[in-house]
Amino acid sequence: LLYTIKFECTIRFLTSVITPLMVVPRDISLHTNGDTTHEKVDKSNDGEPCGPENECIAVESPKLETIRKWTVQHYKMTKQIVNEKMGNSTKTVDKELEERIEDLRTSKVQYNALLKEARAMYTRFEGLITSHRNMRSNFQSLIAHVPALQDQLQANATTQSILEKNGEGLLGALRSFVDGLNTLVNVTMQDTFLTIKNYENSRIEYDAYRNEVTAAQAATTQTDANKNKLLELQVMFESRKLKWEKLKSDTHIKLNLLQENKLMVMKQQLDMFNSAVIAYFSGNGEVLSEVLSEYHIKSKAVSEEGDATTKSFLAKD
């Protein structure tokens, strides 16, 4: 309650300061420069026109009007939020839409956790592939120095080379899985949440004007000033209502599109990832290559010496 009183006093003070500046005195000379009108106010006592010896103040009415409207709008929204928290104001609730939004928030938390683990798995598995590569290189280097172990060293080098090659394939599948999850969470979902934020702000504006109209209609004294104020509030209320209904419809559409896109993308990514993991750990390099080819995934090219010719996308600047 104390916060509300302080905020209301601050807004009233700012309004009292800004509003007088919006009144154009009789002794104002207007100077137009392009699309902006600058008003030079004569501060001299005798009303002489502005000149080199007379001090004048430049006032830009359009900017002041914008500031005033922004201040009043945010004051109404903040007051509505505080009143809702304190139980002093009614709130418009669409139960079905609110449940869908809450489900989306829960889903984003879960997909974020999956994305985090997939990135960690990629990093660890990339380190394992590097170890396979280094082991193969060391085995090959020892062949020339220890001829007696040439067969054993060559066999181990060949095994590490196969593991490295298959690992690069699984790493490509992991990279595709991480990219798909990242796009879903940080692009598609984020775009939907932006629409939801705009919808929630429009709902607060709608409720703020709705409650003001209700309070004005319930006033005991209906003077001409009160009637004019009520008409003005009703016009503002109708415009906010149309905006709220449009954003409500947009939110439903975005949620439907997101659901369809999420199912399509995740079904493809999960099938691909599962097939690649099974093929890799069963040691079937041919099946792994078929999986990568089916889903158009390119693994990092490995030279005959075993050095990757491309960097991991996580290692790039």
Short mmCIF file of C-alpha atoms in Angstrom, two decimals:
data_model
loop_
_atom_site.label_atom_id
_atom_site.label_comp_id
_atom_site.label_asym_id
_atom_site.label_seq_id
_atom_site.Cartn_x
_atom_site.Cartn_y
_atom_site.Cartn_z
CA LEU A 1 0.00 0.00 0.00
CA LEU A 2 2.87 2.38 0.84
CA TYR A 3 4.48 1.60 -2.54
CA THR A 4 1.21 2.39 -4.31
CA ILE A 5 0.84 5.74 -2.50
CA LYS A 6 4.45 6.74 -3.28
CA PHE A 7 4.14 5.76 -6.94
CA GLU A 8 0.81 7.60 -7.32
CA CYS A 9 2.26 10.74 -5.74
CA THR A 10 5.27 10.56 -8.08
CA ILE A 11 3.09 10.21 -11.17
CA ARG A 12 0.84 13.06 -10.08
CA PHE A 13 3.87 15.27 -9.52
CA LEU A 14 5.28 14.45 -12.98
CA THR A 15 1.88 15.07 -14.56
CA SER A 16 1.56 18.41 -12.78
CA VAL A 17 4.99 19.42 -14.10
CA ILE A 18 4.48 18.21 -17.66
CA THR A 19 0.88 19.32 -18.20
CA PRO A 20 1.54 23.09 -17.87
CA LEU A 21 4.24 22.78 -20.49
CA MET A 22 1.61 21.50 -22.92
CA VAL A 23 -0.35 24.78 -22.69
CA VAL A 24 0.78 27.19 -25.39
CA PRO A 25 0.86 30.80 -24.07
CA ARG A 26 -0.42 33.68 -26.16
CA ASP A 27 3.02 35.21 -26.62
CA ILE A 28 4.59 32.16 -28.27
CA SER A 29 6.28 32.40 -31.64
CA LEU A 30 6.28 29.12 -33.58
CA HIS A 31 9.26 28.13 -35.71
CA THR A 32 8.89 25.12 -37.97
CA ASN A 33 11.94 23.07 -38.91
CA GLY A 34 11.02 20.08 -41.04
CA ASP A 35 8.34 17.97 -39.31
CA THR A 36 9.10 19.22 -35.77
CA THR A 37 7.50 22.38 -34.39
CA HIS A 38 9.66 24.27 -31.90
CA GLU A 39 7.85 26.73 -29.68
CA LYS A 40 9.89 29.60 -28.32
CA VAL A 41 8.33 31.01 -25.17
CA ASP A 42 8.99 34.62 -24.36
CA LYS A 43 10.10 34.97 -20.72
CA SER A 44 10.34 38.78 -20.75
CA ASN A 45 7.88 40.75 -18.61
CA ASP A 46 6.82 43.12 -21.37
CA GLY A 47 6.03 40.41 -23.94
CA GLU A 48 8.75 41.47 -26.39
CA PRO A 49 9.53 38.95 -29.15
CA CYS A 50 12.46 36.59 -28.70
CA GLY A 51 15.75 38.09 -29.66
CA PRO A 52 19.43 38.05 -28.80
CA GLU A 53 18.84 39.95 -25.56
CA ASN A 54 15.71 38.09 -24.46
CA GLU A 55 16.05 34.58 -23.00
CA CYS A 56 13.73 31.97 -24.51
CA ILE A 57 13.01 28.29 -23.79
CA ALA A 58 12.59 25.75 -26.63
CA VAL A 59 9.67 23.38 -26.00
CA GLU A 60 8.81 20.39 -28.21
CA SER A 61 5.10 19.63 -27.70
CA PRO A 62 5.00 16.26 -29.53
CA LYS A 63 7.73 14.83 -27.29
CA LEU A 64 6.12 16.15 -24.13
CA GLU A 65 2.77 14.71 -25.18
CA THR A 66 4.42 11.32 -25.80
CA ILE A 67 6.05 11.41 -22.38
CA ARG A 68 2.78 12.34 -20.72
CA LYS A 69 0.85 9.55 -22.44
CA TRP A 70 3.57 7.00 -21.64
CA THR A 71 3.58 8.09 -17.98
CA VAL A 72 -0.20 7.86 -17.63
CA GLN A 73 -0.33 4.49 -19.40
CA HIS A 74 2.37 2.91 -17.23
CA TYR A 75 0.82 4.40 -14.12
CA LYS A 76 -2.52 2.75 -14.97
CA MET A 77 -0.84 -0.60 -15.66
CA THR A 78 1.23 -0.51 -12.47
CA LYS A 79 -1.79 0.48 -10.42
CA GLN A 80 -3.79 -2.39 -11.92
CA ILE A 81 -1.02 -4.91 -11.15
CA VAL A 82 -0.71 -3.71 -7.55
CA ASN A 83 -4.49 -3.78 -7.05
CA GLU A 84 -4.64 -7.32 -8.44
CA LYS A 85 -1.88 -8.44 -6.06
CA MET A 86 -3.69 -6.87 -3.12
CA GLY A 87 -7.09 -8.25 -4.16
CA ASN A 88 -8.60 -4.81 -4.73
CA SER A 89 -9.30 -5.27 -8.44
CA THR A 90 -10.83 -7.93 -10.68
CA LYS A 91 -8.76 -9.72 -13.30
CA THR A 92 -9.93 -11.10 -16.65
CA VAL A 93 -8.90 -14.74 -16.90
CA ASP A 94 -9.14 -17.09 -19.87
CA LYS A 95 -8.72 -20.42 -18.08
CA GLU A 96 -8.02 -22.48 -21.20
CA LEU A 97 -5.41 -20.06 -22.54
CA GLU A 98 -3.74 -19.64 -19.14
CA GLU A 99 -3.40 -23.42 -18.82
CA ARG A 100 -1.82 -23.67 -22.27
CA ILE A 101 0.64 -20.89 -21.44
CA GLU A 102 1.56 -22.57 -18.15
CA ASP A 103 2.09 -25.90 -19.96
CA LEU A 104 4.38 -24.14 -22.42
CA ARG A 105 6.44 -22.64 -19.58
CA THR A 106 6.81 -26.10 -18.03
CA SER A 107 7.78 -27.59 -21.40
CA LYS A 108 10.43 -24.94 -21.94
CA VAL A 109 12.05 -25.75 -18.60
CA GLN A 110 12.15 -29.45 -19.51
CA TYR A 111 13.49 -28.84 -23.03
CA ASN A 112 16.11 -26.46 -21.60
CA ALA A 113 17.29 -29.23 -19.28
CA LEU A 114 17.48 -31.66 -22.21
CA LEU A 115 19.39 -29.10 -24.30
CA LYS A 116 21.87 -28.55 -21.47
CA GLU A 117 22.57 -32.28 -21.14
CA ALA A 118 22.85 -32.73 -24.92
CA ARG A 119 25.46 -29.96 -25.08
CA ALA A 120 27.37 -31.51 -22.17
CA MET A 121 27.25 -34.91 -23.89
CA TYR A 122 28.54 -33.36 -27.11
CA THR A 123 31.48 -31.77 -25.30
CA ARG A 124 32.40 -34.97 -23.44
CA PHE A 125 32.02 -37.14 -26.53
CA GLU A 126 34.14 -34.73 -28.54
CA GLY A 127 36.84 -35.18 -25.92
CA LEU A 128 36.54 -38.97 -26.30
CA ILE A 129 36.97 -38.71 -30.09
CA THR A 130 40.08 -36.59 -29.53
CA SER A 131 41.45 -39.32 -27.23
CA HIS A 132 40.81 -41.99 -29.91
CA ARG A 133 42.64 -39.82 -32.44
CA ASN A 134 45.63 -39.26 -30.16
CA MET A 135 45.79 -42.95 -29.23
CA ARG A 136 45.83 -43.99 -32.90
CA SER A 137 48.55 -41.45 -33.64
CA ASN A 138 50.69 -42.73 -30.76
CA PHE A 139 50.24 -46.37 -31.81
CA GLN A 140 51.34 -45.53 -35.33
CA SER A 141 54.37 -43.62 -34.05
CA LEU A 142 55.52 -46.59 -31.96
CA ILE A 143 55.46 -49.00 -34.92
CA ALA A 144 58.73 -47.64 -36.33
CA HIS A 145 60.43 -47.65 -32.91
CA VAL A 146 59.27 -51.10 -31.74
CA PRO A 147 59.28 -53.44 -34.77
CA ALA A 148 58.70 -56.48 -32.53
CA LEU A 149 55.21 -55.14 -31.64
CA GLN A 150 54.36 -53.97 -35.12
CA ASP A 151 51.35 -56.28 -35.60
CA GLN A 152 49.83 -55.50 -32.20
CA LEU A 153 50.40 -51.77 -32.55
CA GLN A 154 48.89 -51.73 -36.05
CA ALA A 155 45.83 -53.66 -34.84
CA ASN A 156 45.26 -51.18 -32.02
CA ALA A 157 45.79 -48.23 -34.37
CA THR A 158 43.20 -49.68 -36.77
CA THR A 159 40.69 -50.19 -33.93
CA GLN A 160 41.15 -46.62 -32.70
CA SER A 161 40.76 -45.35 -36.27
CA ILE A 162 37.43 -47.19 -36.63
CA LEU A 163 36.23 -45.83 -33.28
CA GLU A 164 37.29 -42.36 -34.35
CA LYS A 165 35.47 -42.61 -37.67
CA ASN A 166 32.26 -43.95 -36.14
CA GLY A 167 32.55 -41.41 -33.34
CA GLU A 168 32.67 -38.59 -35.85
CA GLY A 169 29.40 -39.91 -37.27
CA LEU A 170 27.72 -39.96 -33.87
CA LEU A 171 29.16 -36.52 -33.14
CA GLY A 172 27.48 -35.23 -36.31
CA ALA A 173 24.17 -36.70 -35.14
CA LEU A 174 24.65 -35.08 -31.73
CA ARG A 175 25.42 -31.74 -33.37
CA SER A 176 22.22 -31.94 -35.42
CA PHE A 177 20.23 -32.90 -32.30
CA VAL A 178 21.64 -29.94 -30.33
CA ASP A 179 20.99 -27.51 -33.20
CA GLY A 180 17.39 -28.69 -33.54
CA LEU A 181 16.75 -28.37 -29.79
CA ASN A 182 18.39 -24.96 -29.65
CA THR A 183 16.25 -23.65 -32.51
CA LEU A 184 13.10 -24.99 -30.86
CA VAL A 185 13.84 -23.57 -27.40
CA ASN A 186 15.61 -20.28 -28.14
CA VAL A 187 13.96 -19.25 -31.42
CA THR A 188 10.54 -20.85 -31.92
CA MET A 189 9.46 -20.92 -28.27
CA GLN A 190 10.97 -17.50 -27.61
CA ASP A 191 8.95 -15.99 -30.44
CA THR A 192 5.78 -17.45 -28.94
CA PHE A 193 6.67 -16.09 -25.50
CA LEU A 194 7.08 -12.62 -27.02
CA THR A 195 3.50 -12.80 -28.30
CA ILE A 196 2.37 -14.04 -24.87
CA LYS A 197 4.09 -11.09 -23.19
CA ASN A 198 2.31 -8.64 -25.49
CA TYR A 199 -0.99 -10.40 -24.78
CA GLU A 200 -0.48 -10.19 -21.01
CA ASN A 201 0.37 -6.48 -21.21
CA SER A 202 -2.74 -5.81 -23.30
CA ARG A 203 -4.83 -7.74 -20.75
CA ILE A 204 -3.55 -5.48 -17.95
CA GLU A 205 -4.37 -2.36 -20.00
CA TYR A 206 -7.83 -3.74 -20.82
CA ASP A 207 -8.60 -4.49 -17.17
CA ALA A 208 -7.27 -1.11 -16.03
CA TYR A 209 -9.64 0.80 -18.35
CA ARG A 210 -12.49 -1.62 -17.68
CA ASN A 211 -12.25 -0.97 -13.94
CA GLU A 212 -12.02 2.79 -14.53
CA VAL A 213 -15.17 2.72 -16.67
CA THR A 214 -16.97 0.69 -14.01
CA ALA A 215 -15.91 3.16 -11.31
CA ALA A 216 -16.98 6.16 -13.42
CA GLN A 217 -20.40 4.59 -14.12
CA ALA A 218 -20.90 3.95 -10.41
CA ALA A 219 -20.19 7.58 -9.47
CA THR A 220 -23.05 9.16 -7.50
CA THR A 221 -22.75 12.59 -9.10
CA GLN A 222 -23.04 12.72 -12.87
CA THR A 223 -21.84 16.20 -13.87
CA ASP A 224 -21.05 17.23 -17.43
CA ALA A 225 -17.34 16.83 -16.69
CA ASN A 226 -17.91 13.31 -15.37
CA LYS A 227 -20.00 12.39 -18.40
CA ASN A 228 -17.33 13.65 -20.79
CA LYS A 229 -14.68 11.73 -18.86
CA LEU A 230 -16.82 8.60 -19.00
CA LEU A 231 -17.22 8.90 -22.77
CA GLU A 232 -13.48 9.35 -23.18
CA LEU A 233 -12.80 6.32 -20.98
CA GLN A 234 -15.27 4.22 -22.95
CA VAL A 235 -13.52 5.08 -26.21
CA MET A 236 -10.13 4.13 -24.72
CA PHE A 237 -11.65 0.99 -23.22
CA GLU A 238 -13.04 -0.18 -26.57
CA SER A 239 -9.69 0.34 -28.31
CA ARG A 240 -7.90 -1.64 -25.56
CA LYS A 241 -10.53 -4.35 -25.78
CA LEU A 242 -10.00 -4.77 -29.54
CA LYS A 243 -6.23 -4.89 -29.03
CA TRP A 244 -6.57 -7.49 -26.26
CA GLU A 245 -8.91 -9.70 -28.32
CA LYS A 246 -6.58 -9.56 -31.33
CA LEU A 247 -3.53 -10.51 -29.27
CA LYS A 248 -5.53 -13.24 -27.58
CA SER A 249 -6.34 -14.70 -30.99
CA ASP A 250 -2.69 -14.31 -32.08
CA THR A 251 -1.55 -16.17 -28.96
CA HIS A 252 -3.88 -19.11 -29.68
CA ILE A 253 -2.57 -19.27 -33.25
CA LYS A 254 1.08 -19.13 -32.13
CA LEU A 255 0.51 -21.88 -29.57
CA ASN A 256 -1.13 -24.12 -32.19
CA LEU A 257 1.68 -23.54 -34.68
CA LEU A 258 4.30 -24.16 -31.98
CA GLN A 259 2.67 -27.44 -30.98
CA GLU A 260 2.64 -28.68 -34.58
CA ASN A 261 6.22 -27.56 -35.20
CA LYS A 262 7.45 -29.06 -31.92
CA LEU A 263 5.95 -32.48 -32.63
CA MET A 264 7.27 -32.56 -36.19
CA VAL A 265 10.80 -31.44 -35.29
CA MET A 266 11.19 -33.55 -32.16
CA LYS A 267 9.84 -36.72 -33.78
CA GLN A 268 12.45 -36.45 -36.53
CA GLN A 269 15.29 -35.54 -34.16
CA LEU A 270 14.50 -38.28 -31.64
CA ASP A 271 14.26 -40.99 -34.33
CA MET A 272 17.54 -39.87 -35.84
CA PHE A 273 19.37 -39.66 -32.50
CA ASN A 274 18.14 -43.05 -31.31
CA SER A 275 19.13 -44.78 -34.57
CA ALA A 276 22.58 -43.16 -34.54
CA VAL A 277 23.29 -44.14 -30.92
CA ILE A 278 22.21 -47.77 -31.49
CA ALA A 279 24.32 -48.02 -34.65
CA TYR A 280 27.39 -46.53 -32.96
CA PHE A 281 27.38 -48.67 -29.82
CA SER A 282 26.66 -51.82 -31.82
CA GLY A 283 29.79 -51.07 -33.85
CA ASN A 284 27.88 -50.99 -37.14
CA GLY A 285 29.54 -48.19 -39.08
CA GLU A 286 27.59 -48.91 -42.26
CA VAL A 287 24.22 -48.50 -40.55
CA LEU A 288 25.48 -45.31 -38.89
CA SER A 289 26.47 -43.93 -42.29
CA GLU A 290 23.02 -44.81 -43.66
CA VAL A 291 21.36 -42.98 -40.77
CA LEU A 292 23.46 -39.86 -41.38
CA SER A 293 22.71 -40.01 -45.11
CA GLU A 294 18.97 -40.47 -44.52
CA TYR A 295 18.75 -37.36 -42.35
CA HIS A 296 21.25 -35.39 -44.49
CA ILE A 297 23.81 -35.03 -41.68
CA LYS A 298 27.45 -34.42 -42.48
CA SER A 299 30.05 -35.71 -40.07
CA LYS A 300 33.41 -33.99 -39.76
CA ALA A 301 35.80 -35.15 -42.45
CA VAL A 302 38.80 -37.08 -41.12
CA SER A 303 42.06 -37.19 -43.05
CA GLU A 304 44.19 -40.28 -43.40
CA GLU A 305 46.32 -39.01 -40.52
CA GLY A 306 43.16 -38.78 -38.45
CA ASP A 307 43.05 -34.99 -37.98
CA ALA A 308 39.64 -33.40 -38.30
CA THR A 309 39.56 -30.81 -41.07
CA THR A 310 36.75 -28.81 -39.46
CA LYS A 311 36.28 -27.51 -35.94
CA SER A 312 33.37 -28.31 -33.70
CA PHE A 313 30.64 -25.70 -33.93
CA LEU A 314 30.92 -25.33 -30.15
CA ALA A 315 34.63 -24.53 -30.47
CA LYS A 316 34.15 -21.80 -33.04
CA ASP A 317 34.32 -18.17 -31.99
#
